[in-house]
XYZ file of N, CA and C in Angstrom:
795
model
N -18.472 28.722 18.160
C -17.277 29.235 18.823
C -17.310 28.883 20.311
N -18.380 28.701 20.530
C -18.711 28.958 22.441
C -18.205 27.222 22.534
N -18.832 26.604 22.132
C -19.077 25.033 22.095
C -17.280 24.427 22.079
N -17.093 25.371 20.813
C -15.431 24.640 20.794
C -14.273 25.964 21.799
N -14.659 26.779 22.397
C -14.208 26.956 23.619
C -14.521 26.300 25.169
N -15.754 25.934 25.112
C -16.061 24.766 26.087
C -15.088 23.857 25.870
N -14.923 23.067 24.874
C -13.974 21.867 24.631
C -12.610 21.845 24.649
N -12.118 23.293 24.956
C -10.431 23.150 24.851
C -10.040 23.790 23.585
N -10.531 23.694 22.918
C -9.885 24.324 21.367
C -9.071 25.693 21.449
N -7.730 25.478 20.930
C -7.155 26.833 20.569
C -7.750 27.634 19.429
N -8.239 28.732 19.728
C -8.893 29.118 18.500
C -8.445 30.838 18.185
N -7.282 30.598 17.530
C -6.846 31.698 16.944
C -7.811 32.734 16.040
N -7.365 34.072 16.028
C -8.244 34.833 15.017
C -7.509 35.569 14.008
N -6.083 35.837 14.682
C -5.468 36.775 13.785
C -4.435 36.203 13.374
N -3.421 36.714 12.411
C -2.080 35.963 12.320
C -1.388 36.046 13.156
N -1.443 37.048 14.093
C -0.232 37.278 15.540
C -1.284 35.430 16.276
N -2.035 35.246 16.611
C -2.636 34.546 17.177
C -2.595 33.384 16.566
N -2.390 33.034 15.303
C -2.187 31.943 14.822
C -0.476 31.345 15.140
N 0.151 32.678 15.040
C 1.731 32.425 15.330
C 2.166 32.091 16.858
N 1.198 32.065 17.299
C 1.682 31.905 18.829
C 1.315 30.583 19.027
N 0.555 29.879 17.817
C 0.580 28.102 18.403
C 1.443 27.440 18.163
N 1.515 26.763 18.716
C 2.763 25.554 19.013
C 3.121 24.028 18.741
N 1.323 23.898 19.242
C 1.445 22.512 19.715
C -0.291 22.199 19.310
N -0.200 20.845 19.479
C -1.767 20.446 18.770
C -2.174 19.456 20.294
N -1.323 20.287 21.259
C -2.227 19.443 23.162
C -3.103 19.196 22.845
N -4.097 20.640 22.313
C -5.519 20.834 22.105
C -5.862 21.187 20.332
N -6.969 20.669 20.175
C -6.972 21.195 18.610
C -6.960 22.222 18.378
N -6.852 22.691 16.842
C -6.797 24.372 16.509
C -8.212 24.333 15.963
N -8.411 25.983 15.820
C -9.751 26.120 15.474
C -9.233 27.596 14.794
N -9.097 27.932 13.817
C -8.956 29.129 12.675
C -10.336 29.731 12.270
N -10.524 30.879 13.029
C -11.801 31.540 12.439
C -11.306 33.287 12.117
N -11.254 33.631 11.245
C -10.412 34.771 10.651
C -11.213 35.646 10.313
N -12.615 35.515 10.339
C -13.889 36.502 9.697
C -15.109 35.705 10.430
N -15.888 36.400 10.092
C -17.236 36.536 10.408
C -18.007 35.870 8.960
N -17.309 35.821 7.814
C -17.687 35.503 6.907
C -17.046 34.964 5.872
N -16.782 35.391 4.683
C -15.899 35.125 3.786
C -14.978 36.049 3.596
N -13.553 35.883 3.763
C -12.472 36.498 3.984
C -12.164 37.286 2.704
N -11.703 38.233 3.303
C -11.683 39.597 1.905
C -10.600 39.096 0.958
N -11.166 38.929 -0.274
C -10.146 38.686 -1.417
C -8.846 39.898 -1.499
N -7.631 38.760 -2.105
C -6.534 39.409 -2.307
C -6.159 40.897 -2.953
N -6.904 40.877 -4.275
C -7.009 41.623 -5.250
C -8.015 42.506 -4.648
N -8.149 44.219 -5.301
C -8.973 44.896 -5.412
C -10.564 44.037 -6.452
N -11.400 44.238 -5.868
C -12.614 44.123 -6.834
C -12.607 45.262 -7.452
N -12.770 44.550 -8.579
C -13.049 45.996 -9.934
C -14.801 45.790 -10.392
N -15.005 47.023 -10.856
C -16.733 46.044 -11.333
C -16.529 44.980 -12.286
N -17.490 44.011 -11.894
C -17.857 42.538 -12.612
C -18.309 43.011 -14.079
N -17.798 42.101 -15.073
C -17.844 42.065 -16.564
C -19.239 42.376 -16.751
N -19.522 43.116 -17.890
C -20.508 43.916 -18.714
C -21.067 43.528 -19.592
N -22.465 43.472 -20.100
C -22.874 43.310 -21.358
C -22.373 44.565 -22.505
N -21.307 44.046 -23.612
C -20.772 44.964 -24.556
C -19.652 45.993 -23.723
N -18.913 44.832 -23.373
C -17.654 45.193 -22.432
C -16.418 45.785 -23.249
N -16.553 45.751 -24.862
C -15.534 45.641 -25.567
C -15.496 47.494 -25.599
N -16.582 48.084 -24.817
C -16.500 49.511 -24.928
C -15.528 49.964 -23.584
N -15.109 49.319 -23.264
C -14.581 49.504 -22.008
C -13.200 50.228 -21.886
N -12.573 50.823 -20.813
C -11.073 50.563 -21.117
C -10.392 49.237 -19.848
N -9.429 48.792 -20.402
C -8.843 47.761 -19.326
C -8.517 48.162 -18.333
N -9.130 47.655 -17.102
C -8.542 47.919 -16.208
C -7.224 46.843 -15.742
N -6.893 47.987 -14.372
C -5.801 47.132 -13.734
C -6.208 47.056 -12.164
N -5.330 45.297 -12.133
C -6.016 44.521 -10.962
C -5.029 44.885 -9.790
N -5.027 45.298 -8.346
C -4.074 45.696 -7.684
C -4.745 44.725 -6.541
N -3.714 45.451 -5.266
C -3.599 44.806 -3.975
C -4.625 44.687 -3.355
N -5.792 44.539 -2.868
C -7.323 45.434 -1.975
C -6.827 46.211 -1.170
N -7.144 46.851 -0.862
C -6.889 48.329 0.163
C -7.523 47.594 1.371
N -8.501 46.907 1.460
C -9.801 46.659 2.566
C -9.079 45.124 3.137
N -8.294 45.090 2.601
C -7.553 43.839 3.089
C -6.974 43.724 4.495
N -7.413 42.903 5.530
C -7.040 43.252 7.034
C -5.387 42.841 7.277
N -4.705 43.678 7.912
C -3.461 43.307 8.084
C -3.026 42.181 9.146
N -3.863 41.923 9.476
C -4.200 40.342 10.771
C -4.510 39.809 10.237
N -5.336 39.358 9.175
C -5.306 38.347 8.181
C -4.936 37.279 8.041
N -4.558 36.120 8.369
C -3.217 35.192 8.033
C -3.257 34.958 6.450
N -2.468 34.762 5.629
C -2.639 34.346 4.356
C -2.753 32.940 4.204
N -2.894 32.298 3.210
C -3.322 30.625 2.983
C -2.111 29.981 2.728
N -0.963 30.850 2.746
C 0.202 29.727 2.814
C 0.948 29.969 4.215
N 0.737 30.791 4.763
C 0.891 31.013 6.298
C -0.234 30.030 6.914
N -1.755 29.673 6.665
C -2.005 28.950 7.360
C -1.847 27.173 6.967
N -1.145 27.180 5.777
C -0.609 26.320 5.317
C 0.660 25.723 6.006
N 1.247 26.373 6.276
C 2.960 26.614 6.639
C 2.538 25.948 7.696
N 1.650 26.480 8.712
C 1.456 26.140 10.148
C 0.704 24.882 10.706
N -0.197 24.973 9.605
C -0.890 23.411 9.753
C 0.535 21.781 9.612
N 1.266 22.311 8.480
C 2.188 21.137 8.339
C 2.502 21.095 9.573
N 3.230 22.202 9.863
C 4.206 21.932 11.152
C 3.995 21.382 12.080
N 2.816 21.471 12.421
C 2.058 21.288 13.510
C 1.655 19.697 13.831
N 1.327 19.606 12.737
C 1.169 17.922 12.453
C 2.465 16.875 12.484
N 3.340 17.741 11.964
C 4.580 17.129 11.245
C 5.090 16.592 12.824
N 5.277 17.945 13.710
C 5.916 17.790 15.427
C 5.117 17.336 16.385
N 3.616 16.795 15.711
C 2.629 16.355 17.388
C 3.044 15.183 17.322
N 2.690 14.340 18.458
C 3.557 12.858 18.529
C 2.308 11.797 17.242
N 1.135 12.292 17.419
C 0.671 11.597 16.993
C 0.988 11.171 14.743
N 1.320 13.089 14.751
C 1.838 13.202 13.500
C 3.398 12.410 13.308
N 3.964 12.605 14.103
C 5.066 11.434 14.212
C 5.525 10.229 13.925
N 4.439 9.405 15.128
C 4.234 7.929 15.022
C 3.327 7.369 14.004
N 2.200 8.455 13.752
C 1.003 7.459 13.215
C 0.801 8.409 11.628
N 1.438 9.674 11.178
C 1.162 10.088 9.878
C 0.173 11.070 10.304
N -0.042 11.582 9.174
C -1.546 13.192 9.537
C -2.049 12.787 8.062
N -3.044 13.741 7.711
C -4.256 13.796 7.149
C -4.464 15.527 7.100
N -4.255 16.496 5.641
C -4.908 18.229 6.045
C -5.261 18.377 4.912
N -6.465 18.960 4.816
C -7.225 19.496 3.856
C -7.081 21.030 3.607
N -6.508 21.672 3.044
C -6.988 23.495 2.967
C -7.178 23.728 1.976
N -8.013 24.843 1.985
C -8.828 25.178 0.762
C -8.757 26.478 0.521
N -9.127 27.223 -0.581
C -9.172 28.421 -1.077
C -10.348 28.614 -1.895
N -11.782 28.794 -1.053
C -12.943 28.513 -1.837
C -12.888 30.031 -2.937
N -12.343 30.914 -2.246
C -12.852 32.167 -3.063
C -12.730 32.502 -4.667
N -11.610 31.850 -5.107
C -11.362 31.662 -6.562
C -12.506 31.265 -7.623
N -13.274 30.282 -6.393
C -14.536 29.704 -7.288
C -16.182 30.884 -7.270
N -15.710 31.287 -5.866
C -16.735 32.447 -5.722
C -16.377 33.688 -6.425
N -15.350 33.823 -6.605
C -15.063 35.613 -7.619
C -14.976 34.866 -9.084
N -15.123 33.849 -9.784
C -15.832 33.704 -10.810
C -17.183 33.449 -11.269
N -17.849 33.055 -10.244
C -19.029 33.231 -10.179
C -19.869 34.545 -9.979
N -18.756 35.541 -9.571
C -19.060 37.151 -9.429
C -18.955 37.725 -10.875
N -18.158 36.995 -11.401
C -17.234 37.642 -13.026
C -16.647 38.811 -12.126
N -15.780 38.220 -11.844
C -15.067 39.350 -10.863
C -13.665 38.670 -11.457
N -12.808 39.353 -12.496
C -11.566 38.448 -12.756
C -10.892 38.854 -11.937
N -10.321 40.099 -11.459
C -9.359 40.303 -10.259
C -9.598 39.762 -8.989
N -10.417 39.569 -8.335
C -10.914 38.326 -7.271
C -10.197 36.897 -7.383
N -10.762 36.910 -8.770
C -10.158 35.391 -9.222
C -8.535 35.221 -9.756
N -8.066 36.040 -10.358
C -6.706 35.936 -10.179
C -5.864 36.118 -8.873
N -6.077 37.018 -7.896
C -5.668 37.286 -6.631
C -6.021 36.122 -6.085
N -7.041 35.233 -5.854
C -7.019 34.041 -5.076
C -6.225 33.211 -5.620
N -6.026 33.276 -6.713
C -5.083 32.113 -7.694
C -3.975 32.239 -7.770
N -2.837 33.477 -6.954
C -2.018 33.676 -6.859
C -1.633 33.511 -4.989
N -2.853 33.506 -4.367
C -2.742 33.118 -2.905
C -2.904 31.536 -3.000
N -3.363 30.802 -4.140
C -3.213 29.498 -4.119
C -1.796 28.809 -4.591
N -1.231 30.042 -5.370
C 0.133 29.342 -6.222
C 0.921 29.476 -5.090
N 0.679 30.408 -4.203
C 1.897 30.434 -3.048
C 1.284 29.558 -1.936
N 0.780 29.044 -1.621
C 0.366 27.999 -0.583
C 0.598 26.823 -1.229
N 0.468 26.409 -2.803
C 1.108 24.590 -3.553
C 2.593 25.542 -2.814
N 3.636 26.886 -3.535
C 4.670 26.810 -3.190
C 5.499 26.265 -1.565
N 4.962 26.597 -0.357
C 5.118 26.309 0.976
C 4.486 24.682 1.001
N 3.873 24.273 0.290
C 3.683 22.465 0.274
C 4.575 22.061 -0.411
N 5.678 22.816 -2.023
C 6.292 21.781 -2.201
C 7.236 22.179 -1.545
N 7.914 23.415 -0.743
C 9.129 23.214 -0.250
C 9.123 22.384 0.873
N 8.187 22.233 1.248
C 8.453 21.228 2.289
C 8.399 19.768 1.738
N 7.844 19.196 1.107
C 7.935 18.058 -0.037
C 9.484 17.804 -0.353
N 10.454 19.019 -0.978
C 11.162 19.164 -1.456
C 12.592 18.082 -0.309
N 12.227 18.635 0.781
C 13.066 18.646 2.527
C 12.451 17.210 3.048
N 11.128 17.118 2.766
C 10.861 15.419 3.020
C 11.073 14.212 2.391
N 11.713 14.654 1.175
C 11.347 13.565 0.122
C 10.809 12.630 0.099
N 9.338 12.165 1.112
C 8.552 11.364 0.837
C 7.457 11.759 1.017
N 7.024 12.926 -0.189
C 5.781 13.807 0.179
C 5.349 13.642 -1.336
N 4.127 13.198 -1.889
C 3.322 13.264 -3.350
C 2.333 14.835 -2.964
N 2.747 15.866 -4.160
C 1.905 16.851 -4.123
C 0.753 16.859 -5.297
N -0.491 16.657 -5.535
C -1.225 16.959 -6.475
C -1.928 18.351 -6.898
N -2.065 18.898 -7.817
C -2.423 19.712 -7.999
C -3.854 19.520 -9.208
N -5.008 19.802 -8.637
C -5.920 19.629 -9.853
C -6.869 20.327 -9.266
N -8.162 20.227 -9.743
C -9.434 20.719 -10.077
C -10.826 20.110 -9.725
N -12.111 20.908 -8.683
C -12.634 19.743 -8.702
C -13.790 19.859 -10.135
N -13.623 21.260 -11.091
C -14.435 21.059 -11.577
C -14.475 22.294 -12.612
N -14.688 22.532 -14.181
C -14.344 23.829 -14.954
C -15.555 24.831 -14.676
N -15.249 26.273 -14.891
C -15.944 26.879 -14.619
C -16.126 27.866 -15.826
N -16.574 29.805 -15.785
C -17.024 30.131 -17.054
C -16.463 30.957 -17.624
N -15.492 31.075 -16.972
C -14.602 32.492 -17.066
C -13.635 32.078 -18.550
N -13.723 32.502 -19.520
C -13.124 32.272 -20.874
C -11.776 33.623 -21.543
N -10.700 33.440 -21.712
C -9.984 34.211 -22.294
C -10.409 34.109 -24.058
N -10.541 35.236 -24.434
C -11.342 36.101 -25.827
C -10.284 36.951 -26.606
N -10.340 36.967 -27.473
C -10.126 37.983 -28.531
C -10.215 39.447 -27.759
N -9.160 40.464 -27.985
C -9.309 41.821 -26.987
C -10.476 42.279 -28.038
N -10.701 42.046 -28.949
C -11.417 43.107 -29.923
C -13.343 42.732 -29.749
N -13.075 41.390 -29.139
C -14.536 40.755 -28.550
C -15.322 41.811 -28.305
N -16.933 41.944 -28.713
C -17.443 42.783 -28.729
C -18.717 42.092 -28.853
N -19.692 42.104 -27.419
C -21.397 41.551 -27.722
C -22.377 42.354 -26.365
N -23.533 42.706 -27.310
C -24.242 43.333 -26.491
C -25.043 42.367 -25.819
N -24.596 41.472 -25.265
C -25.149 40.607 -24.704
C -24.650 39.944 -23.343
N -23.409 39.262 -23.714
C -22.129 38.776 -23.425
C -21.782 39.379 -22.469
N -21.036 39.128 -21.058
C -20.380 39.415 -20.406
C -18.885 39.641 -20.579
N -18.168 40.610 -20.345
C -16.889 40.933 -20.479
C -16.146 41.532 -19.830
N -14.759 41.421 -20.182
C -14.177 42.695 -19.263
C -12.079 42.581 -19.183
N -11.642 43.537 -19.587
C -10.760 43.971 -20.074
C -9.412 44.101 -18.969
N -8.337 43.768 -19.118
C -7.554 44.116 -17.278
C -6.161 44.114 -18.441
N -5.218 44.770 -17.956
C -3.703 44.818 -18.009
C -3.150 44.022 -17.462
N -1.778 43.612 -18.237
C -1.546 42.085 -17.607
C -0.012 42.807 -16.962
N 0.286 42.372 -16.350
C 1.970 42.619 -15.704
C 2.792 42.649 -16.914
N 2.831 42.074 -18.053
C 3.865 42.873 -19.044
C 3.076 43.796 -19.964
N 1.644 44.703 -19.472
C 1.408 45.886 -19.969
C 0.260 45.267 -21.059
N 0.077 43.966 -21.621
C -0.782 43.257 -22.663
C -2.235 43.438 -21.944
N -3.234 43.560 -23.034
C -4.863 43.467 -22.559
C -5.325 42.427 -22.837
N -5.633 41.643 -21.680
C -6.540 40.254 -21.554
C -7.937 40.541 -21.474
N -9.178 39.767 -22.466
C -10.191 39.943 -22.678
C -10.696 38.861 -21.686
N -11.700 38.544 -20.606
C -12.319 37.668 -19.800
C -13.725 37.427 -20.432
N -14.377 36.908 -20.982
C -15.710 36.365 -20.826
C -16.713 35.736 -20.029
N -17.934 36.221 -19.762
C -18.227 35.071 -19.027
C -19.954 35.098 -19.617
N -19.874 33.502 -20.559
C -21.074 33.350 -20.983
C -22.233 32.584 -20.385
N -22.136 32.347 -19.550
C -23.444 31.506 -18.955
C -24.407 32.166 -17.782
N -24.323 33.393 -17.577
C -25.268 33.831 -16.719
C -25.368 35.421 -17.612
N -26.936 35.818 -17.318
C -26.711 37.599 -17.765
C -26.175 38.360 -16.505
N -26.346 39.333 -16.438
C -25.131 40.889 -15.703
C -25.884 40.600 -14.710
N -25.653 40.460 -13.322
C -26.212 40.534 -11.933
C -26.486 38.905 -11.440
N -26.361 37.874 -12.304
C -26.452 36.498 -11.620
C -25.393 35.649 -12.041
N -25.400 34.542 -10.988
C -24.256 33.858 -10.678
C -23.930 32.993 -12.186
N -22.517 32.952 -12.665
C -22.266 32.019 -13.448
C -21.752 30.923 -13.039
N -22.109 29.979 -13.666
C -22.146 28.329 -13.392
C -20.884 27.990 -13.677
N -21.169 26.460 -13.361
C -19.916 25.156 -13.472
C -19.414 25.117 -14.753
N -18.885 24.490 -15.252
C -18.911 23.944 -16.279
C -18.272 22.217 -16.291
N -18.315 21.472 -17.472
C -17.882 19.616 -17.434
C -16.715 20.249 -17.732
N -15.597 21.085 -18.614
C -14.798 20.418 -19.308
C -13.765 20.305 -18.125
N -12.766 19.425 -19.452
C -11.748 18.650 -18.539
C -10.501 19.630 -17.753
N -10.193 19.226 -16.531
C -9.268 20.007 -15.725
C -7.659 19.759 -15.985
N -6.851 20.897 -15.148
C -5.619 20.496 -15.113
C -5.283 19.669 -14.264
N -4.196 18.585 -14.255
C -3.785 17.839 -13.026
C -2.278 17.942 -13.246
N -1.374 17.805 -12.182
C 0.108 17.984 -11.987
C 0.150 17.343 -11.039
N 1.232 16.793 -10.316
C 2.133 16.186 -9.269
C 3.612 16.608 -8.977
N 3.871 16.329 -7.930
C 5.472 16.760 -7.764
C 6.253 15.575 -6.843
N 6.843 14.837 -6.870
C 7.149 13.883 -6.017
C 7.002 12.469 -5.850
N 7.178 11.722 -5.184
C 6.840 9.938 -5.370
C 5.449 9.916 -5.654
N 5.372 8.729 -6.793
C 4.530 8.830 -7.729
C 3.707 9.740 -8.316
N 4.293 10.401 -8.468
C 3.641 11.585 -9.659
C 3.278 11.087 -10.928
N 4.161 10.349 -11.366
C 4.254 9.628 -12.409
C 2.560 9.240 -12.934
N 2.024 9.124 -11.370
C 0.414 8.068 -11.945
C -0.606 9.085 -11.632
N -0.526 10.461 -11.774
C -1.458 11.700 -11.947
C -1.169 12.272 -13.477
N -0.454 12.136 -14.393
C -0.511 13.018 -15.578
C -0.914 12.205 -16.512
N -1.478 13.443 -17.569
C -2.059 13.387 -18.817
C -3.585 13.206 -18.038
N -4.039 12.589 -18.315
C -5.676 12.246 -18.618
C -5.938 11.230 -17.156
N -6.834 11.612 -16.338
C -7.229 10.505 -14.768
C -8.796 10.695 -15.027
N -9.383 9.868 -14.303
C -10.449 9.634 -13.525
C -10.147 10.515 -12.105
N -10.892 11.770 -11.946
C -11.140 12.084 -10.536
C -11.301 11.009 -9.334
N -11.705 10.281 -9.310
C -12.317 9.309 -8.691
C -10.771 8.372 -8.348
N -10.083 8.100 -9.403
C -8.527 7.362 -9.003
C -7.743 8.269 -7.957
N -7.698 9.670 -7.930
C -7.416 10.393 -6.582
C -7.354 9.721 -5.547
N -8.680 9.469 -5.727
C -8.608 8.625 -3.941
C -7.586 7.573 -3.848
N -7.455 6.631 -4.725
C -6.893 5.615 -4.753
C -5.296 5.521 -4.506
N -5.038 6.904 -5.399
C -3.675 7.611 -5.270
C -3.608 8.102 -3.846
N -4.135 8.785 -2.929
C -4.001 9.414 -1.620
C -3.876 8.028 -0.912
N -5.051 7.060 -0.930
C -4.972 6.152 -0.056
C -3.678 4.986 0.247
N -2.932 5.123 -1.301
C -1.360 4.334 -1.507
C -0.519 5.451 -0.783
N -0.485 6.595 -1.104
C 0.514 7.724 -0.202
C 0.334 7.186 1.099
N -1.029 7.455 1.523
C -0.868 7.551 3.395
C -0.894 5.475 3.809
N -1.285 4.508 3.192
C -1.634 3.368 3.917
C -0.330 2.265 2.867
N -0.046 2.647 2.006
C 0.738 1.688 1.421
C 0.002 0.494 0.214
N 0.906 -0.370 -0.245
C -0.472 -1.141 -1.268
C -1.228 -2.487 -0.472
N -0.605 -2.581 0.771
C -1.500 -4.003 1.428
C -2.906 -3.137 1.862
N -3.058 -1.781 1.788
C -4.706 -1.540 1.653
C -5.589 -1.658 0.596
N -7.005 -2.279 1.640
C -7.585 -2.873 0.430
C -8.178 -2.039 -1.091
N -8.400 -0.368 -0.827
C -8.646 0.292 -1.249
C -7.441 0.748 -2.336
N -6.478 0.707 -1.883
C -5.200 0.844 -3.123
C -5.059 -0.654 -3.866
N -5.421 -1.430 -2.840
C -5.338 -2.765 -3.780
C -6.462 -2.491 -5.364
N -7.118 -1.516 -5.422
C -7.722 -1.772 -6.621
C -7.435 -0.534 -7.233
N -6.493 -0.136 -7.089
C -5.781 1.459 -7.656
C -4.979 0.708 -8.465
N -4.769 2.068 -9.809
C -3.386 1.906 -10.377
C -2.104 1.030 -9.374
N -1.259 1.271 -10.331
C 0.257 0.412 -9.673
C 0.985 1.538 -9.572
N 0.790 2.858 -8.371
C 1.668 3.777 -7.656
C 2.278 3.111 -6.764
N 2.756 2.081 -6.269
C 3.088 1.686 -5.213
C 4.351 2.134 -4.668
N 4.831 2.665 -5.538
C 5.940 3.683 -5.207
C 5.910 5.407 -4.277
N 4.700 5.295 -4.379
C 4.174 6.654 -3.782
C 4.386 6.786 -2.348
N 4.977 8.468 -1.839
C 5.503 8.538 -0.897
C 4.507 8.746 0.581
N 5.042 8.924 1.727
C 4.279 8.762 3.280
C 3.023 10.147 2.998
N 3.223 10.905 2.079
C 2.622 12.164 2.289
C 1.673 12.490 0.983
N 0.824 12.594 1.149
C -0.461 13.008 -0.470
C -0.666 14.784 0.002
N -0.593 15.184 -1.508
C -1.335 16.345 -1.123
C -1.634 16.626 -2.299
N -2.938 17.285 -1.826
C -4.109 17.570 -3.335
C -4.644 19.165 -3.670
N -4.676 19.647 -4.417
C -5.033 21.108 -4.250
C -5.862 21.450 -5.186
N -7.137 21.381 -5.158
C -8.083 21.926 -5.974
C -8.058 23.479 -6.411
N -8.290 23.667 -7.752
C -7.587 25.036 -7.999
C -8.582 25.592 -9.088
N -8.125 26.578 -10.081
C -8.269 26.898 -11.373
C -9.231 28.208 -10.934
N -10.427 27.508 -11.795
C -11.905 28.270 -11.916
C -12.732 27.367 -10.452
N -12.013 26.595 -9.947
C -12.772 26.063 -8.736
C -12.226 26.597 -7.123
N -12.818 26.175 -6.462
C -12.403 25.899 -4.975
C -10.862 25.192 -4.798
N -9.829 25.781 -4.032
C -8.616 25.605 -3.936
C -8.486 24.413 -2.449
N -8.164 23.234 -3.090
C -7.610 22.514 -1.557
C -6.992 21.469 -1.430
N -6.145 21.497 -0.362
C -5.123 20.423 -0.039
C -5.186 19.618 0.804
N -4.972 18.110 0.317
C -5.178 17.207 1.196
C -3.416 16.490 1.620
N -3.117 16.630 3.051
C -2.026 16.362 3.172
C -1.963 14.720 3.993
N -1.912 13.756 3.362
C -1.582 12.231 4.257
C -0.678 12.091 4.745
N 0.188 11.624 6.001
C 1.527 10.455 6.003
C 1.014 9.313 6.544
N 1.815 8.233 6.366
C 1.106 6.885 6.384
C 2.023 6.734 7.629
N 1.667 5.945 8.403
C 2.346 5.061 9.540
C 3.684 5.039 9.051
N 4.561 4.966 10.137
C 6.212 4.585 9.640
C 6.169 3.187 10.329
């Protein structure tokens, strides 16, 4: 903090303080905690061995939630802008990454209300990327995954004295069963290989669905922001239709994040 106040950095803490920037004279610097920022949702206790004895709970707002806070599509909202109006975002295109690691950390808690509450602070931060997509029309939004994780929807009647579980009410009143088989009660559950979701919204979308190579991403971002005379899209699919702007959002059972390009005009 000291180092990048030596250097000029605007370095907001709260949302009143984030709202008062303007301009990117000087860089921004977003530090909102001391640590990892309090999830959306109330934490309920983490899934049980022989959870099926349980009753469902229900997932609400957190109480402990700071009202200075900025949310992730507020600091979403502000990063575009910001880029969109500096001269350099102007003349020469931008480049933004944001992320929403906690989704991947409250499944690794077996914490499902953690993990749905971040996943609903992620659906509204893709929402504030595509409306602005929507107003640019030369913005590619991606939406995918960097990786599956352990959290499994079950049978409500699921029942193991072993097994991790755990029971929640869904907004039309239904009981969703959560699993989580790869760690016992008190340690972290793991990754998993299987295959992710991917979506797009915008110029070339077309060359993100059904079935990709993670790895063609790049290839796709690098045609958004540089066009196809780069040498790196030169060995990409044929998106060449793809618009000044990439954006990527890692999601699901993982870490949430967006990568925003514009290419030179």
């Amino acid at each position: 903090m000291e180092v990048a106040k030596a250097a000029g950095y605007q370095l907001p803490a709260t949302a009143g303080d984030l709202n008062k920037v303007n301009n990117l004279d000087y860089p921004v610097l977003g530090i909102f905690g001391t640590g990892n920022l309090p999830v959306q949702w109330d934490k309920v206790p983490a899934a049980v061995p022989n959870g099926g004895k349980l009753p469902p709970t229900v997932c609400r707002q957190n109480p402990d939630l700071p009202g200075d806070q900025p949310q992730l599509s507020a600091m979403t909202t502000k990063a575009i802008d910001l880029l969109v109006n500096s001269k350099k975002g102007k003349d020469k295109g931008f480049f933004l990454q944001v992320e929403s690691a906690s989704i991947d950390k409250q499944d690794h808690a077996a914490n499902i209300c953690g993990q749905i509450g971040e996943t609903i602070a992620l659906d509204e931060a893709v929402a504030a990327a595509v409306d602005f997509a929507r107003q640019d029309r030369n913005t590619l939004v991606i939406v995918t995954s960097d990786h599956g994780h352990s959290s499994l929807i079950v049978p409500d009647d699921f029942n193991s004295p072993t097994t991790l579980s755990v029971a929640v009410k869904t907004a039309d009143g239904a009981t969703m069963r959560i699993m989580y088989p790869t760690a016992p009660e008190g340690e972290s559950q793991t990754h998993t290989g299987t295959q992710v979701r991917i979506a797009a919204y915008g110029p070339g979308a077309a060359n993100v669905s059904g079935l990709t190579d993670q790895t063609d991403n790049f290839n796709t971002i690098v045609g958004a922001l540089l066009g196809p005379k780069s040498p790196d899209a030169a060995s990409g699919p044929s998106w060449w239709a793809a618009g000044g702007i990439a954006v990527v959002a890692a999601a699901l059972g993982a870490a949430a994040a967006f990568f925003l390009g514009k290419r030179q005009t």
